[in-house]
Amino acid sequence: MGFALHKHDQLPLAVLGALRRGDKIEAIKLLREDQQIGLQEAKAEIDRYLQANPALLQQMQAKQAAMVHRLQFWVLVLLVVAILAYVTLIG
């Protein structure tokens, strides 16, 4: 069952969990499902909530930055493995 955020200034627990994990897209998806609202409205609600809760915004941004760093690391590892495989097969 959905509820209006402007009345309660809260998000469903699943949405908050997604934000704490740094997954804003999942949070928007979950809010859309819970509230039966459109994409733009859900994104706007999430953005308003994050602006009103700067500690959560910082936590979410830190999680996102950590995910980007992990992704960069694995892309680099795969690139090195691909180069080594190429050199080995050619050499």
Coordinates of C-alpha atoms in Angstrom, one line a residue:
M1 CA 0.0 0.0 0.0
G2 CA 1.4 3.4 -0.9
F3 CA 1.5 6.6 1.0
A4 CA 2.2 10.3 0.2
L5 CA 5.7 11.3 1.1
H6 CA 4.8 14.9 1.7
K7 CA 2.6 13.8 4.6
H8 CA 4.9 11.3 6.2
D9 CA 8.3 12.4 4.9
Q10 CA 9.4 8.8 4.9
L11 CA 10.2 6.2 2.3
P12 CA 9.4 2.5 2.4
L13 CA 12.1 0.4 4.1
A14 CA 13.1 -1.3 0.8
V15 CA 13.6 2.0 -0.9
L16 CA 15.7 3.3 2.0
G17 CA 17.8 0.1 1.9
A18 CA 18.4 0.6 -1.8
L19 CA 19.6 4.1 -1.2
R20 CA 21.9 3.0 1.6
R21 CA 23.4 0.5 -0.8
G22 CA 24.0 3.3 -3.2
D23 CA 21.4 2.0 -5.7
K24 CA 19.3 5.0 -6.6
I25 CA 17.9 3.3 -9.7
E26 CA 16.6 0.4 -7.6
A27 CA 15.2 2.9 -5.1
I28 CA 13.3 4.7 -7.8
K29 CA 12.0 1.4 -9.2
L30 CA 10.8 0.2 -5.8
L31 CA 9.1 3.6 -5.1
R32 CA 7.3 3.4 -8.5
E33 CA 6.0 0.0 -7.6
D34 CA 5.0 0.9 -4.1
Q35 CA 3.3 4.2 -5.0
Q36 CA 2.1 3.3 -8.5
I37 CA 3.7 6.5 -9.9
G38 CA 5.6 7.4 -13.0
L39 CA 9.4 7.5 -13.4
Q40 CA 9.8 11.3 -13.2
E41 CA 7.6 11.6 -10.1
A42 CA 9.5 8.8 -8.4
K43 CA 12.9 10.3 -9.2
A44 CA 11.7 13.7 -8.0
E45 CA 10.5 12.2 -4.7
I46 CA 13.8 10.4 -4.2
D47 CA 15.8 13.5 -5.0
R48 CA 13.7 15.6 -2.6
Y49 CA 14.1 13.0 0.1
L50 CA 17.9 12.9 -0.4
Q51 CA 18.1 16.7 -0.3
A52 CA 16.2 16.7 3.0
N53 CA 18.5 14.0 4.3
P54 CA 22.1 15.0 3.5
A55 CA 23.7 12.2 5.6
L56 CA 21.9 9.6 3.6
L57 CA 22.9 11.4 0.4
Q58 CA 26.5 11.3 1.4
Q59 CA 26.3 7.7 2.4
M60 CA 24.7 6.8 -1.0
Q61 CA 27.3 8.8 -2.9
A62 CA 30.1 7.1 -1.0
K63 CA 28.7 3.7 -1.9
Q64 CA 28.4 4.7 -5.5
A65 CA 32.0 5.9 -5.6
A66 CA 33.2 2.6 -4.0
M67 CA 31.2 0.6 -6.7
V68 CA 32.9 2.7 -9.5
H69 CA 36.3 2.1 -8.0
R70 CA 35.7 -1.7 -7.9
L71 CA 34.4 -1.6 -11.5
Q72 CA 37.5 0.3 -12.6
F73 CA 39.7 -2.3 -10.8
W74 CA 38.1 -5.3 -12.5
V75 CA 38.1 -3.6 -15.9
L76 CA 41.9 -3.0 -15.5
V77 CA 42.4 -6.7 -14.4
L78 CA 40.5 -7.9 -17.4
L79 CA 42.5 -5.7 -19.7
V80 CA 45.8 -6.9 -18.3
V81 CA 44.6 -10.6 -18.6
A82 CA 43.5 -9.9 -22.2
I83 CA 46.9 -8.3 -23.1
L84 CA 48.8 -11.2 -21.5
A85 CA 46.6 -13.8 -23.3
Y86 CA 47.2 -11.9 -26.6
V87 CA 51.0 -11.7 -26.1
T88 CA 51.1 -15.4 -25.1
L89 CA 49.1 -16.5 -28.1
I90 CA 51.1 -14.4 -30.6
G91 CA 54.5 -15.0 -28.9

